[in-house]
Amino acid sequence: MISILPTVRGGGSEESALLTLFKKVDISPFNKRKLTSWVEDKEKEVSLMEQFISALTKNSKANITVKSSSLNDTIGDLSYEYILCLSFRFTDEQDPQLEDMLNYLQGTDGLNSGKTNLAWFKNSSVLNKTRTSLRQFIEFAESNANKSSNIKFVVNEEYPTDSVKQALLVLYENGVPNESFVIPSKPNAPRKTNATDDSITLAWDDAQIGSEEIKYYKIMYRYVSAEKQGVTDENSSEAWTAVATDDAKKEKHISNLPAGVPFLFKVRSVTETGVSVFSENSQIILTLGTVKLTSKTIELLMHEIDGLEEQEIKEYYATFCELCPDGKMTKDIFKKAFQAVYPGGNTDKYSQYAFDIMDNNKDGTLNFVEYVIAMHMHNSDDLEKSLSLAFDIFDYNKNGNLDEKELIRMITTTGELINKPCDQKIAKRYAQEIFDVCDPDFTIMS
């Protein structure tokens, strides 16, 4: 331009020469618009990859190794039979924009400027598949993070093959790559197909979209105490018990269970490579409430209720058998049993609320275990457990909070229970005093 402008002004060159220069600059790879767009895409790509790497390394227990180099040293590690690699294949060996810039400066042909190179992360199909592969890889790594696992998880970067941008899962078995590997699918939550007083039969569905053959299924189950309904696995102190199927059939009969007890179940598949992600928890499933006192039931109740003696359980059992020979305690029978504990109080409302919270499967009856827990908590000196049950009883919408109306109902009903009636005005004043101390938003949290 420095050489052209003076000649145009002096009449030595046509203005078309300047126009030709502008056109040449416009189609060059150094055009500001193209450079800005290219840099912005690179910045977005870097930011997205940083988020992916952060997700991969967030859980240290998953033991995922992130590498930018080849897998030679990893493949040489003989302590693992399998290596599952999530290979990011997004960066071209020769970047089209950089190639254009080099060719332009060297005056050679072969510019890619006329081609539309859509960034991989702007392709919704590629991005969705990448996110899915990433999530499945992390879940599979977390599921197989135990020390006895024979699989190692690695993330690396390679150039795309045939310009196909993707996050590819590659399974190395004794160093031999398998690019058709598919992670085992997550089974559906197990469901009850049959129940007796000491057993439960389960079945479940599994899409089985994984490429590995399923050897068998592993089922985990645990008892669900009344005050821990809705507690997540991570926050529950209840121990899980493991059983397994003999083969790949999607059903299991679990026996030697205590009568009338609620359980949760979950299931995962087991393959030669590793285990799948656990299914969601089942709905609460109960063994039948036949009146039968077994050592398992005694053991469970003594574990559930601190300080409860075997003799007390037998006394509860004798009372329960007398009141409910069929093993099912109705609300009316429970109210009478509850009234016997508080002979001088009005137990009608409180016992009704207590019955509803203890009726785990909402069939209108209590089994022996539910009855013992309810009655013992009311007779217990354990203030924390008594308050916990009272909170659950009056938290009607089950949101983990007590509002003013619920607290007033709790105060008046408890007053009736201990034969110290409290009218609405006094109860409201008590509630206000409690909220003034606890929570300016008129809620009490569990």
Short mmCIF file of C-alpha atoms in Angstrom, two decimals, residues 224-446:
data_model
loop_
_atom_site.label_atom_id
_atom_site.label_comp_id
_atom_site.label_asym_id
_atom_site.label_seq_id
_atom_site.Cartn_x
_atom_site.Cartn_y
_atom_site.Cartn_z
CA VAL A 224 -34.19 -48.80 56.13
CA SER A 225 -34.89 -47.46 59.60
CA ALA A 226 -38.04 -45.42 60.10
CA GLU A 227 -36.28 -42.16 60.90
CA LYS A 228 -33.94 -42.51 57.90
CA GLN A 229 -36.55 -42.66 55.16
CA GLY A 230 -35.28 -40.55 52.26
CA VAL A 231 -31.69 -40.39 53.52
CA THR A 232 -29.19 -40.68 50.65
CA ASP A 233 -26.66 -43.51 50.48
CA GLU A 234 -23.81 -41.11 51.20
CA ASN A 235 -25.42 -39.88 54.44
CA SER A 236 -26.78 -43.19 55.67
CA SER A 237 -24.98 -45.12 58.39
CA GLU A 238 -26.79 -48.35 57.50
CA ALA A 239 -24.43 -51.01 56.14
CA TRP A 240 -25.03 -52.61 52.76
CA THR A 241 -25.03 -56.40 52.35
CA ALA A 242 -23.84 -57.92 49.06
CA VAL A 243 -25.19 -60.96 47.23
CA ALA A 244 -24.71 -62.08 43.63
CA THR A 245 -26.51 -64.00 40.93
CA ASP A 246 -25.05 -67.26 39.66
CA ASP A 247 -25.16 -66.08 36.06
CA ALA A 248 -26.38 -63.21 33.88
CA LYS A 249 -30.06 -63.75 34.64
CA LYS A 250 -31.75 -60.53 35.76
CA GLU A 251 -33.41 -61.91 38.89
CA LYS A 252 -32.43 -62.91 42.42
CA HIS A 253 -34.12 -64.63 45.37
CA ILE A 254 -32.78 -63.30 48.70
CA SER A 255 -33.66 -65.36 51.78
CA ASN A 256 -33.04 -65.39 55.55
CA LEU A 257 -34.44 -61.87 55.96
CA PRO A 258 -36.29 -60.72 59.11
CA ALA A 259 -40.09 -60.55 58.88
CA GLY A 260 -41.92 -57.29 58.30
CA VAL A 261 -38.80 -55.25 57.60
CA PRO A 262 -38.26 -52.53 54.94
CA PHE A 263 -35.24 -52.82 52.62
CA LEU A 264 -33.62 -50.91 49.79
CA PHE A 265 -31.91 -52.67 46.89
CA LYS A 266 -29.58 -51.68 44.05
CA VAL A 267 -27.81 -53.72 41.38
CA ARG A 268 -24.82 -53.58 39.03
CA SER A 269 -23.49 -55.87 36.31
CA VAL A 270 -20.07 -57.53 36.49
CA THR A 271 -17.99 -58.11 33.34
CA GLU A 272 -14.46 -59.34 32.73
CA THR A 273 -13.30 -55.75 32.33
CA GLY A 274 -15.05 -54.22 35.32
CA VAL A 275 -18.37 -53.46 37.01
CA SER A 276 -21.09 -51.14 35.78
CA VAL A 277 -22.49 -48.16 37.62
CA PHE A 278 -25.02 -49.11 40.30
CA SER A 279 -28.68 -48.77 39.41
CA GLU A 280 -30.85 -46.29 41.24
CA ASN A 281 -32.17 -47.54 44.56
CA SER A 282 -35.35 -49.59 44.47
CA GLN A 283 -38.50 -48.44 46.14
CA ILE A 284 -38.78 -49.58 49.76
CA ILE A 285 -39.62 -53.30 49.73
CA LEU A 286 -40.87 -55.12 52.83
CA THR A 287 -40.87 -58.74 53.83
CA LEU A 288 -44.32 -59.91 54.88
CA GLY A 289 -45.41 -59.06 58.41
CA THR A 290 -46.07 -62.56 59.72
CA VAL A 291 -45.78 -62.65 63.51
CA LYS A 292 -42.54 -64.58 63.79
CA LEU A 293 -39.75 -63.61 66.15
CA THR A 294 -36.42 -64.74 64.73
CA SER A 295 -32.85 -64.17 65.82
CA LYS A 296 -32.45 -61.96 62.74
CA THR A 297 -35.33 -59.74 63.87
CA ILE A 298 -33.95 -59.50 67.41
CA GLU A 299 -30.50 -58.66 66.09
CA LEU A 300 -31.89 -56.00 63.78
CA LEU A 301 -33.94 -54.31 66.51
CA MET A 302 -31.05 -54.32 69.00
CA HIS A 303 -28.86 -52.74 66.33
CA GLU A 304 -31.51 -50.18 65.44
CA ILE A 305 -32.38 -49.12 69.00
CA ASP A 306 -29.51 -48.46 71.38
CA GLY A 307 -30.02 -50.00 74.81
CA LEU A 308 -32.88 -52.26 73.77
CA GLU A 309 -32.59 -55.64 75.49
CA GLU A 310 -33.67 -58.99 74.10
CA GLN A 311 -36.12 -59.46 76.98
CA GLU A 312 -37.84 -56.17 76.11
CA ILE A 313 -38.20 -57.32 72.51
CA LYS A 314 -39.83 -60.55 73.68
CA GLU A 315 -42.27 -58.55 75.82
CA TYR A 316 -43.14 -56.36 72.84
CA TYR A 317 -43.55 -59.54 70.80
CA ALA A 318 -45.98 -61.06 73.29
CA THR A 319 -48.07 -57.89 73.28
CA PHE A 320 -48.01 -57.66 69.50
CA CYS A 321 -49.08 -61.31 69.08
CA GLU A 322 -51.94 -60.76 71.50
CA LEU A 323 -53.13 -57.62 69.71
CA CYS A 324 -52.37 -58.72 66.14
CA PRO A 325 -52.23 -62.48 65.62
CA ASP A 326 -52.23 -61.93 61.86
CA GLY A 327 -49.08 -59.80 62.08
CA LYS A 328 -50.75 -56.56 60.97
CA MET A 329 -51.48 -53.74 63.41
CA THR A 330 -54.20 -51.37 62.27
CA LYS A 331 -54.40 -47.73 63.26
CA ASP A 332 -57.17 -48.36 65.80
CA ILE A 333 -55.17 -51.10 67.53
CA PHE A 334 -52.07 -48.89 67.57
CA LYS A 335 -54.03 -46.04 69.15
CA LYS A 336 -55.17 -48.33 71.96
CA ALA A 337 -51.61 -49.59 72.54
CA PHE A 338 -50.34 -46.03 72.53
CA GLN A 339 -53.03 -44.90 74.95
CA ALA A 340 -51.85 -47.58 77.39
CA VAL A 341 -48.44 -45.86 77.54
CA TYR A 342 -50.05 -42.47 78.32
CA PRO A 343 -53.16 -43.40 80.32
CA GLY A 344 -53.76 -39.85 81.52
CA GLY A 345 -53.24 -38.07 78.22
CA ASN A 346 -55.19 -37.55 75.03
CA THR A 347 -53.17 -39.62 72.58
CA ASP A 348 -55.63 -39.62 69.69
CA LYS A 349 -53.96 -37.01 67.44
CA TYR A 350 -50.37 -37.86 68.33
CA SER A 351 -50.83 -41.60 67.83
CA GLN A 352 -52.49 -40.96 64.47
CA TYR A 353 -49.57 -38.84 63.30
CA ALA A 354 -47.06 -41.39 64.67
CA PHE A 355 -48.84 -44.25 62.91
CA ASP A 356 -48.75 -42.44 59.57
CA ILE A 357 -45.01 -41.75 59.78
CA MET A 358 -44.20 -45.34 60.83
CA ASP A 359 -46.37 -46.93 58.13
CA ASN A 360 -43.48 -47.29 55.67
CA ASN A 361 -45.34 -48.81 52.75
CA LYS A 362 -48.58 -46.90 53.42
CA ASP A 363 -50.77 -50.00 53.51
CA GLY A 364 -52.64 -48.90 56.64
CA THR A 365 -50.87 -51.35 58.96
CA LEU A 366 -47.70 -51.64 61.04
CA ASN A 367 -45.56 -54.75 61.20
CA PHE A 368 -43.81 -55.92 64.36
CA VAL A 369 -40.54 -54.04 63.72
CA GLU A 370 -42.35 -50.76 62.99
CA TYR A 371 -44.44 -51.20 66.13
CA VAL A 372 -41.41 -51.82 68.36
CA ILE A 373 -39.53 -48.80 67.01
CA ALA A 374 -42.52 -46.52 67.51
CA MET A 375 -43.34 -47.71 71.01
CA HIS A 376 -39.75 -47.84 72.21
CA MET A 377 -39.00 -44.33 70.99
CA HIS A 378 -41.89 -42.99 73.03
CA ASN A 379 -40.74 -44.92 76.08
CA SER A 380 -37.07 -44.08 75.54
CA ASP A 381 -34.94 -41.58 77.43
CA ASP A 382 -33.04 -40.88 74.20
CA LEU A 383 -34.03 -37.23 73.67
CA GLU A 384 -32.42 -36.96 70.24
CA LYS A 385 -34.34 -39.92 68.82
CA SER A 386 -37.61 -38.78 70.41
CA LEU A 387 -37.21 -35.29 68.95
CA SER A 388 -36.26 -36.74 65.57
CA LEU A 389 -39.43 -38.82 65.47
CA ALA A 390 -41.55 -35.88 66.64
CA PHE A 391 -40.04 -33.71 63.91
CA ASP A 392 -40.85 -36.32 61.24
CA ILE A 393 -44.41 -36.66 62.55
CA PHE A 394 -45.22 -32.96 62.26
CA ASP A 395 -43.25 -32.18 59.10
CA TYR A 396 -46.33 -32.76 56.94
CA ASN A 397 -44.95 -31.71 53.57
CA LYS A 398 -41.67 -33.61 54.20
CA ASN A 399 -39.46 -30.69 53.17
CA GLY A 400 -37.13 -30.94 56.16
CA ASN A 401 -38.57 -27.80 57.81
CA LEU A 402 -41.26 -26.98 60.37
CA ASP A 403 -43.27 -23.85 59.64
CA GLU A 404 -45.27 -21.91 62.22
CA LYS A 405 -48.50 -23.85 61.71
CA GLU A 406 -46.73 -27.22 62.01
CA LEU A 407 -44.90 -26.15 65.17
CA ILE A 408 -48.13 -24.91 66.81
CA ARG A 409 -49.79 -28.25 66.02
CA MET A 410 -46.77 -30.05 67.51
CA ILE A 411 -47.00 -28.01 70.74
CA THR A 412 -50.76 -28.47 71.22
CA THR A 413 -50.74 -32.17 70.34
CA THR A 414 -47.78 -32.91 72.63
CA GLY A 415 -49.53 -31.03 75.44
CA GLU A 416 -52.58 -33.24 75.01
CA LEU A 417 -50.33 -36.31 75.00
CA ILE A 418 -48.88 -35.57 78.45
CA ASN A 419 -52.21 -34.29 79.83
CA LYS A 420 -51.12 -30.65 79.85
CA PRO A 421 -53.44 -29.03 77.30
CA CYS A 422 -52.22 -25.84 75.64
CA ASP A 423 -54.64 -23.52 73.81
CA GLN A 424 -53.87 -21.96 70.44
CA LYS A 425 -52.87 -18.53 71.77
CA ILE A 426 -50.33 -19.94 74.22
CA ALA A 427 -49.03 -22.39 71.63
CA LYS A 428 -48.61 -19.56 69.13
CA ARG A 429 -46.66 -17.54 71.70
CA TYR A 430 -44.39 -20.53 72.41
CA ALA A 431 -43.88 -21.04 68.69
CA GLN A 432 -43.00 -17.37 68.21
CA GLU A 433 -40.43 -17.54 71.01
CA ILE A 434 -38.85 -20.62 69.41
CA PHE A 435 -38.69 -19.00 65.98
CA ASP A 436 -37.21 -15.81 67.44
CA VAL A 437 -34.30 -17.93 68.66
CA CYS A 438 -34.01 -20.34 65.73
CA ASP A 439 -34.96 -18.79 62.43
CA PRO A 440 -36.14 -15.32 61.32
CA ASP A 441 -37.85 -16.89 58.28
CA PHE A 442 -40.28 -18.88 60.44
CA THR A 443 -38.89 -22.32 59.70
CA ILE A 444 -37.07 -24.90 61.80
CA MET A 445 -34.74 -27.25 59.95
CA SER A 446 -34.14 -30.86 60.89
#
